[in-house]
XYZ file of C-alpha atoms in Angstrom:
437
model
C 28.716 55.082 -82.386
C 26.195 57.905 -82.176
C 25.673 61.101 -80.289
C 22.799 63.521 -80.055
C 22.211 67.110 -79.049
C 23.416 70.398 -80.504
C 26.859 71.436 -79.239
C 26.134 75.157 -79.521
C 22.702 75.172 -77.932
C 23.843 72.835 -75.170
C 26.779 75.142 -74.414
C 24.408 78.107 -74.188
C 21.963 76.239 -71.971
C 24.680 74.857 -69.704
C 25.821 78.416 -69.035
C 22.240 79.514 -68.356
C 21.373 76.652 -66.038
C 24.594 77.014 -64.105
C 23.873 80.715 -63.672
C 20.371 79.951 -62.376
C 21.528 77.207 -60.036
C 19.610 74.395 -61.781
C 22.630 72.077 -61.827
C 23.582 70.932 -58.357
C 26.660 69.198 -59.701
C 29.008 70.042 -62.226
C 19.680 55.921 -73.114
C 16.912 54.099 -71.799
C 13.509 52.472 -72.284
C 10.086 53.643 -71.166
C 9.427 50.153 -69.784
C 10.421 50.324 -66.106
C 11.009 46.576 -65.981
C 13.820 46.799 -68.505
C 17.389 46.735 -67.287
C 20.349 47.665 -69.468
C 22.369 44.658 -70.535
C 25.999 44.364 -71.679
C 26.414 42.826 -75.138
C 29.603 41.272 -76.495
C 29.504 40.822 -80.272
C 30.883 37.611 -81.787
C 34.059 37.769 -83.843
C 33.561 38.654 -87.488
C 32.739 41.440 -89.929
C 29.385 43.248 -89.749
C 27.851 45.990 -91.899
C 25.708 48.574 -90.090
C 22.897 48.634 -92.621
C 22.289 52.127 -93.993
C 25.135 53.851 -92.136
C 28.189 53.244 -94.343
C 30.049 51.623 -91.473
C 31.569 48.152 -91.252
C 32.556 46.769 -87.849
C 35.412 44.321 -87.378
C 34.947 42.402 -84.148
C 37.969 40.574 -82.818
C 38.054 39.488 -79.213
C 37.763 42.441 -76.861
C 37.849 45.115 -79.592
C 35.540 46.529 -82.253
C 37.173 48.472 -85.086
C 34.927 50.656 -87.266
C 35.592 51.084 -90.999
C 33.970 54.073 -92.698
C 33.092 53.013 -96.227
C 31.965 54.905 -99.327
C 31.570 53.444 -102.829
C 35.275 53.938 -103.596
C 37.010 54.686 -100.258
C 37.435 53.147 -96.825
C 38.950 54.528 -93.628
C 39.854 52.551 -90.512
C 38.696 54.193 -87.293
C 39.844 53.898 -83.697
C 38.971 50.665 -81.907
C 36.680 50.590 -78.876
C 35.733 47.996 -76.266
C 33.570 45.077 -77.322
C 31.063 45.688 -74.537
C 27.919 47.498 -75.639
C 25.221 48.597 -73.202
C 21.896 47.774 -74.829
C 18.184 47.942 -74.133
C 17.654 44.795 -76.133
C 19.229 42.663 -78.847
C 18.152 39.781 -81.056
C 19.717 37.612 -83.745
C 17.968 36.127 -86.771
C 19.659 34.371 -89.698
C 23.001 35.820 -88.616
C 21.694 39.417 -88.544
C 22.277 41.014 -85.137
C 19.771 43.723 -84.176
C 21.080 46.043 -81.473
C 19.222 48.784 -79.597
C 21.860 50.716 -77.677
C 21.013 52.675 -74.548
C 20.805 56.282 -75.756
C 19.312 56.305 -79.248
C 16.022 54.581 -80.057
C 17.457 53.073 -83.254
C 17.489 49.347 -83.920
C 20.831 48.964 -85.705
C 20.899 45.977 -88.078
C 24.360 44.382 -88.209
C 24.604 42.273 -91.369
C 27.294 39.535 -91.346
C 29.970 39.829 -94.067
C 32.220 37.068 -95.356
C 35.276 39.295 -95.132
C 36.625 42.830 -94.857
C 35.923 45.677 -97.279
C 38.773 46.885 -99.469
C 40.250 49.403 -97.115
C 43.328 51.432 -97.967
C 43.134 54.737 -96.128
C 44.885 56.902 -98.685
C 45.037 60.585 -97.756
C 44.700 61.406 -101.451
C 41.191 59.934 -101.305
C 40.009 62.394 -98.648
C 38.000 64.687 -100.925
C 36.485 61.724 -102.747
C 35.457 60.229 -99.429
C 33.954 63.548 -98.325
C 31.930 63.905 -101.517
C 30.701 60.322 -101.535
C 29.827 60.327 -97.825
C 27.690 63.467 -98.059
C 26.148 62.478 -101.394
C 25.194 59.049 -100.106
C 24.270 59.741 -96.500
C 23.198 63.354 -95.880
C 19.404 63.716 -96.284
C 18.735 67.426 -95.821
C 20.460 69.503 -98.495
C 17.124 70.514 -100.012
C 15.610 71.419 -96.636
C 18.641 73.550 -95.802
C 18.872 75.192 -99.236
C 22.266 73.726 -100.131
C 23.443 72.713 -103.619
C 25.964 70.071 -102.546
C 27.693 69.554 -105.950
C 28.253 73.297 -106.153
C 29.503 73.536 -102.568
C 31.783 70.533 -103.007
C 33.358 72.133 -106.087
C 34.066 75.209 -103.965
C 35.644 73.092 -101.215
C 37.705 71.206 -103.800
C 38.878 74.468 -105.394
C 39.873 75.930 -102.025
C 41.924 72.855 -101.119
C 43.561 72.837 -104.566
C 44.516 76.480 -103.978
C 46.400 75.488 -100.832
C 43.784 76.024 -98.117
C 43.572 73.400 -95.382
C 40.548 71.132 -95.562
C 39.448 71.399 -91.946
C 38.808 75.177 -91.762
C 37.321 75.079 -95.274
C 34.953 72.304 -94.238
C 34.212 74.060 -90.944
C 33.081 77.143 -92.849
C 30.737 75.052 -94.997
C 29.266 73.260 -91.977
C 28.602 76.593 -90.293
C 26.620 77.612 -93.381
C 24.796 74.265 -93.369
C 23.579 75.058 -89.856
C 22.975 71.463 -88.767
C 24.153 71.037 -85.166
C 24.408 67.273 -85.704
C 26.740 67.613 -88.695
C 29.939 69.154 -87.348
C 33.665 68.689 -87.050
C 35.073 67.277 -83.846
C 34.868 70.073 -81.283
C 33.126 72.554 -83.582
C 30.120 74.498 -82.328
C 27.438 75.531 -84.809
C 26.503 79.054 -83.777
C 22.735 79.587 -83.677
C 21.137 82.020 -86.104
C 20.087 84.685 -83.638
C 17.645 86.125 -86.181
C 15.473 83.053 -85.643
C 15.061 83.933 -81.977
C 13.380 87.274 -82.630
C 15.655 88.825 -80.024
C 16.864 92.109 -81.438
C 18.911 92.870 -78.337
C 21.087 89.778 -78.822
C 24.144 90.452 -80.948
C 26.034 87.281 -80.036
C 25.706 84.079 -78.030
C 26.730 85.777 -74.788
C 23.905 88.287 -75.140
C 21.583 85.369 -75.761
C 22.761 83.710 -72.541
C 21.966 86.875 -70.588
C 18.485 87.154 -72.087
C 17.660 83.506 -71.455
C 19.118 83.722 -67.949
C 16.672 86.516 -67.213
C 13.704 84.574 -68.582
C 14.566 81.431 -66.616
C 14.945 83.443 -63.403
C 11.661 85.270 -64.083
C 9.772 82.024 -64.685
C 11.152 80.238 -61.626
C 10.402 83.320 -59.537
C 6.679 82.838 -60.251
C 6.566 79.339 -58.752
C 4.984 78.432 -55.452
C 6.671 75.630 -53.506
C 9.439 75.163 -56.102
C 11.328 71.886 -55.936
C 14.387 70.553 -57.742
C 15.687 67.030 -58.279
C 19.169 65.990 -57.193
C 20.632 66.398 -60.719
C 19.429 69.990 -60.904
C 17.810 69.490 -64.325
C 14.180 68.873 -63.300
C 12.317 71.679 -61.509
C 8.630 71.789 -60.569
C 6.134 73.830 -58.619
C 2.858 75.720 -58.986
C 1.967 78.574 -61.332
C -1.506 79.103 -59.841
C -4.008 77.170 -57.753
C -4.887 74.839 -60.644
C -1.741 74.729 -62.775
C 1.557 73.034 -62.140
C 4.894 73.707 -63.821
C 7.623 71.256 -64.862
C 11.010 72.184 -66.347
C 13.226 69.575 -68.012
C 16.411 71.405 -68.976
C 18.408 68.517 -70.490
C 18.262 64.897 -71.602
C 21.960 64.152 -71.042
C 24.565 64.088 -68.242
C 21.946 63.615 -65.528
C 23.715 60.808 -63.666
C 26.386 61.301 -61.054
C 28.832 59.262 -63.132
C 29.264 61.760 -65.974
C 28.504 60.649 -69.538
C 26.711 57.414 -68.665
C 23.521 56.879 -70.647
C 22.081 54.267 -68.315
C 22.773 56.465 -65.266
C 20.862 59.206 -67.100
C 17.893 56.860 -67.541
C 17.713 55.970 -63.861
C 18.236 59.598 -62.809
C 15.472 60.962 -65.039
C 13.082 58.184 -64.079
C 13.628 58.886 -60.375
C 13.183 62.619 -60.876
C 9.983 62.313 -62.923
C 8.494 59.683 -60.611
C 8.790 62.202 -57.785
C 7.853 65.337 -59.725
C 4.886 63.979 -61.696
C 3.381 62.205 -58.677
C 3.499 65.490 -56.745
C 2.117 67.546 -59.637
C -0.726 65.110 -60.378
C -1.782 65.109 -56.734
C -2.053 68.905 -56.570
C -2.976 70.278 -59.994
C -5.574 69.837 -62.742
C -3.358 71.165 -65.539
C 0.341 71.389 -66.298
C 2.790 73.601 -68.187
C 5.888 71.695 -69.317
C 8.810 74.015 -70.069
C 11.024 72.738 -72.911
C 12.140 76.191 -74.093
C 15.703 75.732 -72.863
C 16.288 71.998 -73.438
C 19.011 71.429 -76.100
C 18.490 67.656 -76.253
C 20.619 64.661 -75.374
C 19.620 60.980 -75.362
C 16.562 60.197 -77.454
C 15.591 57.334 -75.160
C 15.131 59.855 -72.356
C 12.751 61.919 -74.487
C 10.596 58.852 -75.121
C 10.803 57.883 -71.447
C 9.658 61.381 -70.407
C 6.717 61.350 -72.837
C 5.437 58.207 -71.120
C 4.561 60.240 -68.016
C 1.937 62.157 -70.031
C 0.786 59.537 -72.569
C -3.009 59.514 -72.626
C -2.833 57.235 -75.678
C 0.352 55.146 -75.335
C 1.503 53.682 -78.613
C 3.147 54.833 -81.873
C 4.731 58.288 -81.643
C 6.977 58.922 -84.683
C 9.076 57.115 -87.266
C 12.716 57.234 -88.339
C 15.012 55.523 -90.837
C 18.560 55.568 -92.163
C 18.598 57.711 -95.277
C 21.123 55.664 -97.280
C 19.592 52.243 -96.757
C 18.823 50.750 -100.214
C 15.377 49.734 -98.963
C 14.617 52.081 -96.052
C 13.166 50.281 -93.057
C 11.125 52.863 -91.163
C 11.155 52.172 -87.445
C 7.971 53.063 -85.614
C 8.913 54.347 -82.172
C 6.496 53.532 -79.368
C 5.763 55.387 -76.131
C 4.751 53.263 -73.125
C 2.891 54.858 -70.246
C 5.045 55.258 -67.153
C 3.961 53.921 -63.777
C 3.357 57.513 -62.659
C 1.069 59.537 -64.921
C -0.212 63.131 -65.073
C -3.946 63.071 -65.795
C -4.958 66.563 -66.887
C -4.635 69.229 -69.560
C -1.060 69.826 -70.736
C 0.678 72.683 -72.522
C 4.312 72.411 -73.633
C 6.343 75.604 -74.087
C 8.948 75.551 -76.873
C 11.449 77.876 -78.509
C 14.180 77.743 -81.181
C 16.453 76.534 -78.365
C 14.346 73.365 -78.092
C 16.538 70.991 -80.083
C 17.383 67.404 -80.908
C 16.006 64.918 -78.366
C 13.860 67.707 -76.904
C 12.163 67.939 -80.296
C 11.663 64.180 -80.227
C 9.815 64.741 -76.943
C 7.531 67.191 -78.769
C 6.738 64.590 -81.438
C 6.179 61.898 -78.807
C 4.032 63.884 -76.377
C 1.767 65.391 -79.050
C 1.258 62.000 -80.715
C 0.270 60.243 -77.491
C -1.644 63.009 -75.678
C -3.728 66.108 -76.323
C -0.845 68.395 -75.339
C -0.746 71.800 -77.066
C 2.477 73.610 -77.991
C 2.986 77.275 -77.112
C 5.914 79.503 -78.070
C 8.010 79.335 -81.240
C 8.945 76.523 -83.591
C 11.786 74.356 -82.333
C 15.356 74.321 -83.696
C 14.882 71.635 -86.371
C 17.568 68.946 -85.949
C 16.497 65.385 -85.267
C 18.920 62.753 -86.573
C 21.420 61.112 -84.276
C 24.874 62.547 -84.935
C 26.705 59.601 -86.510
C 30.488 59.440 -86.123
C 32.485 59.584 -89.379
C 36.208 59.676 -90.250
C 37.928 60.840 -93.442
C 41.193 59.285 -94.727
C 43.265 62.295 -93.591
C 42.055 61.816 -90.002
C 39.400 64.543 -90.046
C 36.696 63.493 -87.567
C 33.141 64.683 -87.940
C 29.576 63.735 -87.151
C 26.798 63.563 -89.713
C 23.010 63.472 -89.711
C 22.082 60.275 -91.548
C 18.529 59.670 -90.364
C 15.115 61.025 -91.352
C 12.478 61.559 -88.656
C 8.796 62.221 -89.350
C 5.622 62.411 -87.342
C 2.957 59.749 -87.823
C 1.535 61.673 -90.800
C 4.901 61.672 -92.572
C 5.777 65.319 -91.901
C 9.506 66.071 -91.565
C 10.437 69.110 -89.493
C 14.182 69.189 -90.184
C 15.501 72.759 -90.534
C 12.070 74.288 -89.782
C 11.250 72.872 -86.362
C 8.058 71.496 -84.855
C 5.284 74.108 -85.272
C 3.277 75.442 -82.338
C -0.451 75.755 -81.714
C -0.155 79.213 -80.134
C 2.666 81.618 -81.024
C 4.382 83.449 -78.180
C 7.694 85.099 -77.372
C 9.997 83.774 -74.675
C 8.718 86.369 -72.229
C 5.008 85.860 -73.009
C 4.977 82.036 -73.201
C 3.958 81.416 -69.579
C 1.013 83.833 -69.699
C -0.091 82.515 -73.099
C 0.071 78.965 -71.731
C -2.057 79.847 -68.710
C -4.565 81.588 -70.965
C -4.807 78.566 -73.248
C -5.335 76.234 -70.293
C -8.134 78.465 -68.959
C -9.835 78.354 -72.368
C -9.495 74.566 -72.511
C -10.978 74.258 -69.010
C -13.892 76.523 -69.914
C -14.547 74.598 -73.133
C -14.527 71.319 -71.198
C -17.007 72.685 -68.661
C -19.544 73.781 -71.284
């Protein structure tokens, strides 16, 4: 139903981490007592409140219907077995928290099906109405949607195929969570401040060098069995922790609950070791392209000095938005010391959620460059002609109501990729000196 993480940045990072040997091979809750549970929905019709999707549940299958004010498209059925963190039912409304995203989806019972005739002639209407109703960030991304839709409509009327025309628009939009099936949104290399990078491959080489340089500074480096968590010492007082991804951590491939158990095991080991040996910690999120939001919240719990509310989110199109306040619970293993988190424009999606969560629940400082600026889960959508895409439909803000879509989470101390480690160590020394006075 949802995905998360930027395709393009994840592709870049996967190449980098493979090159550096961080992968040895190839959505959960911060409460360690929680176990994922299978949920089978009862037969009937349910509206996913705020998401333009109606689910038809019949026996072992769930069939999604993608609905706009004047169109409806039937999607491909999937198994009626959902893996959830928790679920509850009140007055016929089923609230579902899937493993992966942190969202509580409200499934409202309907008396019958929507009018649904998937007419290919309605494709452009469906496209216009879906983006008009559900996409929150045209202003933040400097897009005049009515004007752009007229251009798309004119191109199709002139005989151009919709998919490449839409792909070109989505590339301009620059939202890695709003893409066609299989499309990568190429990063704007100008945002990286890396003049030597002319394309993504050059960027991979530059990042590869920085990762290798950073890991080469570590004393007693260690790596978890998934190859995505690395830790060691930067100096006698300062530890280092790299989390390179929040997805595909389990040995079973794309299994969100396996990712939860894998990350929890890795951080239990790493944070216990770091807390026993160091007074301060540098967390490296510069190369994390995201993944499951639950894992970001889980990770923040290992550093939560003030467990509790961390950020809020809501579905943009809900008639009466219901902001959900996301909580961070302290993990059983906890790092008790000064923390700096290194970020970059490659820090995206769920990794940015980690930034919101860790800064809200601890005194962690951010060093580096503003993050990528894409937060919403990527919601599956289907047009009447069969064009499959994902769309950002959710607004995220910090506890003060600030939205960082398209601009990224700001830092406390600016630094380049190559100077971030030294700037972090300098900041930690200043914090230690200030605390001693």
